[in-house]
Each structure stands twice: as structure tokens, then as C-alpha cells.
């Protein structure tokens, strides 16, 4: 499972939420890899150029083999961040693969914003992007209002509702990934 998102600021709320969710994936028996912060500091995606940096190649390679993806974005001005959008644009490199884009891949969404309006609109955009990439967004998406006290001073998740939602999201993504793998084995 690939987790992708956050900000260039290390240990942002979005990165914390992604880390927690991926930790839950691992506690439930899955494997994960996180691309956050500096991993996403990529050149602007240029579809006409085939040159890719080592970081871009690593991201595209991980997405190419991912059984599921969880994307987290901060809500900036009511929308996903440019950093996350640019990273997602690199999925265009999968357009001619046997599995085009992320066809039939489970897609979990997390948004964090300083207020519900941006958190919810960002979550909606992440779901729409998942559909455009032929992925299957999970029934639950997690919108987090960073204005609330979600984390303690040590960075631990203290909001029980958010914790439960991130656990449920991890479970849904894993369940769908396992079901998808089972379908491919029975063909």
C-alpha cells in the first residue's frame, strides 16, 4: 500500500494522519510505504518530457505496483495542495501500463484543513481525482479539522473520533485490496 501526501513541513497534520493510517494498515497485517514531504518535492510534471528524477521514478514505481493507495492532502484555500496535485500528476506515466493508471485500485482519502469547509471540499476533490484515475475510493473518507485539538504536544493522536475513522479507513482499504487480489487469483 502506498501512502502519498503531506506538506513540505516535516510532521505536518496531514503527514501525521497518513502515518497513523499506514500504521493501522500494518497492525492489520498489510505493508506500506509512505511518500511525504521531501519525497514529493518533485519537478512540475511535464507530460511532454520523459526525464524523471530518482524521486519521481521511485514514486511512479511504487504506485505502479501498489495494491492500494491512501492519499492525504492539506486543504489550501478550499482545494488540494499543489504539492500533492503535482505528485498525483505523475500517475499519468501509468497511462500505457497493463493496469492503466490505478484501474480498480482501492483509494483512501484523508484531508486536513484549518476549518471544516476546506477539509470537506478537499476530501471531495481527492475522491474525484481517484475516480478520474480509475481507482475505487473507499466509502469512508476522513476530513480532519486541524483547528480542533487532534494531536498532543508530542504529536500523538488524541482525538478518539479521528483515530476511529483512520482505523476504519485502513481496514476498508485493506479489505478491498485483499478482495481485489482474491479476484485476480481466481481468474
PDB file of C-alpha atoms in Angstrom:
ATOM      1  CA  UNK A   1       0.000   0.000   0.000  1.00  0.00           C
ATOM      2  CA  UNK A   2       1.314   3.427  -0.914  1.00  0.00           C
ATOM      3  CA  UNK A   3       0.591   6.463   1.232  1.00  0.00           C
ATOM      4  CA  UNK A   4       1.127   9.780  -0.508  1.00  0.00           C
ATOM      5  CA  UNK A   5       0.709  13.282   0.824  1.00  0.00           C
ATOM      6  CA  UNK A   6       1.545  15.855   3.417  1.00  0.00           C
ATOM      7  CA  UNK A   7       3.386  19.116   3.065  1.00  0.00           C
ATOM      8  CA  UNK A   8       6.999  20.176   2.759  1.00  0.00           C
ATOM      9  CA  UNK A   9       6.870  20.821   6.511  1.00  0.00           C
ATOM     10  CA  UNK A  10       8.016  17.662   8.252  1.00  0.00           C
ATOM     11  CA  UNK A  11       5.442  16.108  10.578  1.00  0.00           C
ATOM     12  CA  UNK A  12       2.511  18.156   9.280  1.00  0.00           C
ATOM     13  CA  UNK A  13      -1.014  17.221  10.396  1.00  0.00           C
ATOM     14  CA  UNK A  14      -1.614  15.504   7.077  1.00  0.00           C
ATOM     15  CA  UNK A  15       1.612  13.520   7.313  1.00  0.00           C
ATOM     16  CA  UNK A  16       0.745  12.502  10.886  1.00  0.00           C
ATOM     17  CA  UNK A  17      -2.690  11.311   9.781  1.00  0.00           C
ATOM     18  CA  UNK A  18      -1.187   9.349   6.880  1.00  0.00           C
ATOM     19  CA  UNK A  19       1.443   7.803   9.170  1.00  0.00           C
ATOM     20  CA  UNK A  20      -1.225   6.813  11.669  1.00  0.00           C
ATOM     21  CA  UNK A  21      -3.412   5.278   8.953  1.00  0.00           C
ATOM     22  CA  UNK A  22      -0.495   3.372   7.415  1.00  0.00           C
ATOM     23  CA  UNK A  23       0.499   2.186  10.906  1.00  0.00           C
ATOM     24  CA  UNK A  24      -3.027   0.813  11.251  1.00  0.00           C
ATOM     25  CA  UNK A  25      -2.642  -0.922   7.883  1.00  0.00           C
ATOM     26  CA  UNK A  26       0.487  -2.610   9.227  1.00  0.00           C
ATOM     27  CA  UNK A  27      -1.168  -3.517  12.561  1.00  0.00           C
ATOM     28  CA  UNK A  28      -3.876  -5.204  10.465  1.00  0.00           C
ATOM     29  CA  UNK A  29      -1.321  -7.252   8.508  1.00  0.00           C
ATOM     30  CA  UNK A  30      -0.617  -5.059   5.483  1.00  0.00           C
ATOM     31  CA  UNK A  31       2.598  -3.488   4.242  1.00  0.00           C
ATOM     32  CA  UNK A  32       3.003   0.166   3.423  1.00  0.00           C
ATOM     33  CA  UNK A  33       5.317   2.772   2.026  1.00  0.00           C
ATOM     34  CA  UNK A  34       4.941   6.483   2.665  1.00  0.00           C
ATOM     35  CA  UNK A  35       5.837   9.292   0.256  1.00  0.00           C
ATOM     36  CA  UNK A  36       5.615  12.585   2.134  1.00  0.00           C
ATOM     37  CA  UNK A  37       7.361  15.922   2.474  1.00  0.00           C
ATOM     38  CA  UNK A  38      10.714  15.868   0.689  1.00  0.00           C
ATOM     39  CA  UNK A  39       9.699  12.700  -1.235  1.00  0.00           C
ATOM     40  CA  UNK A  40       7.087  14.813  -3.026  1.00  0.00           C
ATOM     41  CA  UNK A  41       9.343  17.768  -3.775  1.00  0.00           C
ATOM     42  CA  UNK A  42       9.329  16.914  -7.465  1.00  0.00           C
ATOM     43  CA  UNK A  43       9.770  18.987 -10.615  1.00  0.00           C
ATOM     44  CA  UNK A  44       6.472  20.118 -12.098  1.00  0.00           C
ATOM     45  CA  UNK A  45       5.029  17.230 -14.061  1.00  0.00           C
ATOM     46  CA  UNK A  46       5.705  17.714 -17.782  1.00  0.00           C
ATOM     47  CA  UNK A  47       3.846  15.178 -19.924  1.00  0.00           C
ATOM     48  CA  UNK A  48       5.945  16.042 -22.994  1.00  0.00           C
ATOM     49  CA  UNK A  49       9.206  15.175 -21.203  1.00  0.00           C
ATOM     50  CA  UNK A  50      10.226  11.615 -20.354  1.00  0.00           C
ATOM     51  CA  UNK A  51      13.010  12.687 -17.990  1.00  0.00           C
ATOM     52  CA  UNK A  52      12.289  11.741 -14.391  1.00  0.00           C
ATOM     53  CA  UNK A  53      14.245  12.410 -11.230  1.00  0.00           C
ATOM     54  CA  UNK A  54      15.121   9.463  -8.966  1.00  0.00           C
ATOM     55  CA  UNK A  55      12.381  10.579  -6.533  1.00  0.00           C
ATOM     56  CA  UNK A  56       9.801  10.694  -9.335  1.00  0.00           C
ATOM     57  CA  UNK A  57      10.861   7.254 -10.573  1.00  0.00           C
ATOM     58  CA  UNK A  58      10.557   5.846  -7.045  1.00  0.00           C
ATOM     59  CA  UNK A  59       7.053   7.283  -6.644  1.00  0.00           C
ATOM     60  CA  UNK A  60       5.834   6.083 -10.039  1.00  0.00           C
ATOM     61  CA  UNK A  61       7.376   2.632  -9.458  1.00  0.00           C
ATOM     62  CA  UNK A  62       5.689   2.283  -6.080  1.00  0.00           C
ATOM     63  CA  UNK A  63       2.330   3.394  -7.486  1.00  0.00           C
ATOM     64  CA  UNK A  64       2.728   1.014 -10.423  1.00  0.00           C
ATOM     65  CA  UNK A  65       2.945  -1.973  -8.073  1.00  0.00           C
ATOM     66  CA  UNK A  66       0.601  -0.715  -5.336  1.00  0.00           C
ATOM     67  CA  UNK A  67      -2.320  -2.862  -4.289  1.00  0.00           C
ATOM     68  CA  UNK A  68      -3.930   0.224  -2.748  1.00  0.00           C
ATOM     69  CA  UNK A  69      -3.267   3.932  -2.308  1.00  0.00           C
ATOM     70  CA  UNK A  70      -4.080   6.324   0.521  1.00  0.00           C
ATOM     71  CA  UNK A  71      -3.776   9.991  -0.400  1.00  0.00           C
ATOM     72  CA  UNK A  72      -3.686  12.807   2.117  1.00  0.00           C
ATOM     73  CA  UNK A  73      -3.747  16.497   1.309  1.00  0.00           C
ATOM     74  CA  UNK A  74      -3.913  19.657   3.288  1.00  0.00           C
ATOM     75  CA  UNK A  75      -6.750  21.934   2.289  1.00  0.00           C
ATOM     76  CA  UNK A  76      -5.263  25.141   0.951  1.00  0.00           C
ATOM     77  CA  UNK A  77      -7.874  27.748   0.043  1.00  0.00           C
ATOM     78  CA  UNK A  78     -10.501  25.023  -0.191  1.00  0.00           C
ATOM     79  CA  UNK A  79      -8.522  22.765  -2.517  1.00  0.00           C
ATOM     80  CA  UNK A  80      -5.787  20.125  -2.547  1.00  0.00           C
ATOM     81  CA  UNK A  81      -2.251  21.429  -2.326  1.00  0.00           C
ATOM     82  CA  UNK A  82      -0.123  21.970  -5.418  1.00  0.00           C
ATOM     83  CA  UNK A  83       2.477  19.609  -3.947  1.00  0.00           C
ATOM     84  CA  UNK A  84       0.019  16.709  -3.759  1.00  0.00           C
ATOM     85  CA  UNK A  85      -1.589  17.529  -7.113  1.00  0.00           C
ATOM     86  CA  UNK A  86       1.790  17.582  -8.832  1.00  0.00           C
ATOM     87  CA  UNK A  87       2.714  14.205  -7.331  1.00  0.00           C
ATOM     88  CA  UNK A  88      -0.600  12.751  -8.479  1.00  0.00           C
ATOM     89  CA  UNK A  89       0.006  14.112 -11.985  1.00  0.00           C
ATOM     90  CA  UNK A  90       2.943  11.695 -12.265  1.00  0.00           C
ATOM     91  CA  UNK A  91       0.379   8.864 -12.365  1.00  0.00           C
ATOM     92  CA  UNK A  92      -0.029   9.878 -16.000  1.00  0.00           C
ATOM     93  CA  UNK A  93       3.158   7.849 -16.546  1.00  0.00           C
ATOM     94  CA  UNK A  94       0.989   4.740 -15.969  1.00  0.00           C
ATOM     95  CA  UNK A  95      -1.353   5.513 -18.867  1.00  0.00           C
ATOM     96  CA  UNK A  96       0.060   2.792 -21.148  1.00  0.00           C
ATOM     97  CA  UNK A  97       0.619   0.147 -18.443  1.00  0.00           C
ATOM     98  CA  UNK A  98      -1.361  -3.120 -18.487  1.00  0.00           C
ATOM     99  CA  UNK A  99      -3.214  -1.677 -15.476  1.00  0.00           C
ATOM    100  CA  UNK A 100      -3.997   1.770 -16.875  1.00  0.00           C
ATOM    101  CA  UNK A 101      -3.481   4.472 -14.225  1.00  0.00           C
ATOM    102  CA  UNK A 102      -4.784   2.886 -10.993  1.00  0.00           C
ATOM    103  CA  UNK A 103      -7.589   0.862 -12.563  1.00  0.00           C
ATOM    104  CA  UNK A 104      -9.590  -0.997  -9.880  1.00  0.00           C
ATOM    105  CA  UNK A 105      -7.165   0.020  -7.135  1.00  0.00           C
ATOM    106  CA  UNK A 106      -8.594   0.857  -3.691  1.00  0.00           C
ATOM    107  CA  UNK A 107      -8.126   4.574  -2.960  1.00  0.00           C
ATOM    108  CA  UNK A 108      -8.389   6.025   0.542  1.00  0.00           C
ATOM    109  CA  UNK A 109      -8.636   9.783   1.119  1.00  0.00           C
ATOM    110  CA  UNK A 110      -7.601  11.991   4.029  1.00  0.00           C
ATOM    111  CA  UNK A 111      -7.815  15.773   4.147  1.00  0.00           C
ATOM    112  CA  UNK A 112      -6.635  18.156   6.856  1.00  0.00           C
ATOM    113  CA  UNK A 113      -7.506  21.828   6.974  1.00  0.00           C
ATOM    114  CA  UNK A 114      -7.896  24.591   9.487  1.00  0.00           C
ATOM    115  CA  UNK A 115     -11.685  24.524   9.265  1.00  0.00           C
ATOM    116  CA  UNK A 116     -14.401  22.154   8.081  1.00  0.00           C
ATOM    117  CA  UNK A 117     -15.176  23.913   4.803  1.00  0.00           C
ATOM    118  CA  UNK A 118     -11.694  23.386   3.328  1.00  0.00           C
ATOM    119  CA  UNK A 119     -11.358  19.914   4.863  1.00  0.00           C
ATOM    120  CA  UNK A 120     -14.590  18.695   3.299  1.00  0.00           C
ATOM    121  CA  UNK A 121     -14.082  20.313  -0.123  1.00  0.00           C
ATOM    122  CA  UNK A 122     -10.527  18.935  -0.290  1.00  0.00           C
ATOM    123  CA  UNK A 123     -11.801  15.461   0.581  1.00  0.00           C
ATOM    124  CA  UNK A 124     -14.325  15.702  -2.249  1.00  0.00           C
ATOM    125  CA  UNK A 125     -11.597  16.664  -4.708  1.00  0.00           C
ATOM    126  CA  UNK A 126      -9.434  13.707  -3.655  1.00  0.00           C
ATOM    127  CA  UNK A 127     -12.362  11.360  -4.296  1.00  0.00           C
ATOM    128  CA  UNK A 128     -12.995  12.888  -7.753  1.00  0.00           C
ATOM    129  CA  UNK A 129      -9.308  12.526  -8.644  1.00  0.00           C
ATOM    130  CA  UNK A 130      -9.432   8.873  -7.572  1.00  0.00           C
ATOM    131  CA  UNK A 131     -12.370   8.260  -9.909  1.00  0.00           C
ATOM    132  CA  UNK A 132     -10.543  10.028 -12.757  1.00  0.00           C
ATOM    133  CA  UNK A 133      -7.587   7.673 -12.210  1.00  0.00           C
ATOM    134  CA  UNK A 134      -9.970   4.673 -12.400  1.00  0.00           C
ATOM    135  CA  UNK A 135      -9.397   3.883  -8.727  1.00  0.00           C
ATOM    136  CA  UNK A 136     -12.114   2.893  -6.251  1.00  0.00           C
ATOM    137  CA  UNK A 137     -12.463   5.417  -3.423  1.00  0.00           C
ATOM    138  CA  UNK A 138     -13.445   3.776  -0.164  1.00  0.00           C
ATOM    139  CA  UNK A 139     -16.889   4.538   1.261  1.00  0.00           C
ATOM    140  CA  UNK A 140     -15.227   6.412   4.125  1.00  0.00           C
ATOM    141  CA  UNK A 141     -13.004   9.409   3.562  1.00  0.00           C
ATOM    142  CA  UNK A 142     -11.522  11.214   6.547  1.00  0.00           C
ATOM    143  CA  UNK A 143     -11.803  15.012   6.825  1.00  0.00           C
ATOM    144  CA  UNK A 144      -9.874  16.437   9.773  1.00  0.00           C
ATOM    145  CA  UNK A 145     -10.384  19.923  11.169  1.00  0.00           C
ATOM    146  CA  UNK A 146      -6.884  20.911  12.292  1.00  0.00           C
ATOM    147  CA  UNK A 147      -8.362  23.769  14.325  1.00  0.00           C
ATOM    148  CA  UNK A 148      -9.510  21.113  16.810  1.00  0.00           C
ATOM    149  CA  UNK A 149      -7.031  19.537  19.207  1.00  0.00           C
ATOM    150  CA  UNK A 150      -6.290  16.328  17.323  1.00  0.00           C
ATOM    151  CA  UNK A 151      -2.690  15.811  18.453  1.00  0.00           C
ATOM    152  CA  UNK A 152      -0.975  16.264  21.801  1.00  0.00           C
ATOM    153  CA  UNK A 153       2.287  18.160  22.279  1.00  0.00           C
ATOM    154  CA  UNK A 154       4.287  15.008  21.491  1.00  0.00           C
ATOM    155  CA  UNK A 155       2.443  14.514  18.184  1.00  0.00           C
ATOM    156  CA  UNK A 156       0.286  11.607  19.396  1.00  0.00           C
ATOM    157  CA  UNK A 157      -3.256  11.288  18.079  1.00  0.00           C
ATOM    158  CA  UNK A 158      -5.606  12.057  20.971  1.00  0.00           C
ATOM    159  CA  UNK A 159      -8.930  12.598  19.196  1.00  0.00           C
ATOM    160  CA  UNK A 160     -10.826   9.312  19.531  1.00  0.00           C
ATOM    161  CA  UNK A 161     -13.195  10.045  16.645  1.00  0.00           C
ATOM    162  CA  UNK A 162     -10.349  10.774  14.217  1.00  0.00           C
ATOM    163  CA  UNK A 163      -8.463   7.699  15.451  1.00  0.00           C
ATOM    164  CA  UNK A 164     -11.540   5.514  14.842  1.00  0.00           C
ATOM    165  CA  UNK A 165     -12.031   6.962  11.358  1.00  0.00           C
ATOM    166  CA  UNK A 166      -8.379   6.410  10.373  1.00  0.00           C
ATOM    167  CA  UNK A 167      -8.556   2.830  11.686  1.00  0.00           C
ATOM    168  CA  UNK A 168     -11.746   2.221   9.697  1.00  0.00           C
ATOM    169  CA  UNK A 169     -10.229   3.750   6.554  1.00  0.00           C
ATOM    170  CA  UNK A 170      -7.192   1.469   6.876  1.00  0.00           C
ATOM    171  CA  UNK A 171      -9.496  -1.527   7.298  1.00  0.00           C
ATOM    172  CA  UNK A 172     -11.609  -0.620   4.268  1.00  0.00           C
ATOM    173  CA  UNK A 173      -8.579  -0.128   2.024  1.00  0.00           C
ATOM    174  CA  UNK A 174      -7.077  -3.434   3.188  1.00  0.00           C
ATOM    175  CA  UNK A 175     -10.359  -5.307   2.774  1.00  0.00           C
ATOM    176  CA  UNK A 176     -10.806  -4.001  -0.766  1.00  0.00           C
ATOM    177  CA  UNK A 177      -7.161  -4.717  -1.665  1.00  0.00           C
ATOM    178  CA  UNK A 178      -7.441  -8.288  -0.393  1.00  0.00           C
ATOM    179  CA  UNK A 179     -10.725  -8.802  -2.241  1.00  0.00           C
ATOM    180  CA  UNK A 180      -9.160  -7.447  -5.428  1.00  0.00           C
ATOM    181  CA  UNK A 181      -6.161  -9.762  -5.009  1.00  0.00           C
ATOM    182  CA  UNK A 182      -8.507 -12.710  -4.486  1.00  0.00           C
ATOM    183  CA  UNK A 183     -10.377 -11.873  -7.693  1.00  0.00           C
ATOM    184  CA  UNK A 184      -7.120 -11.861  -9.649  1.00  0.00           C
ATOM    185  CA  UNK A 185      -6.065 -15.220  -8.164  1.00  0.00           C
ATOM    186  CA  UNK A 186      -9.310 -16.920  -9.222  1.00  0.00           C
ATOM    187  CA  UNK A 187      -9.154 -15.853 -12.845  1.00  0.00           C
TER     188      UNK A 187
END
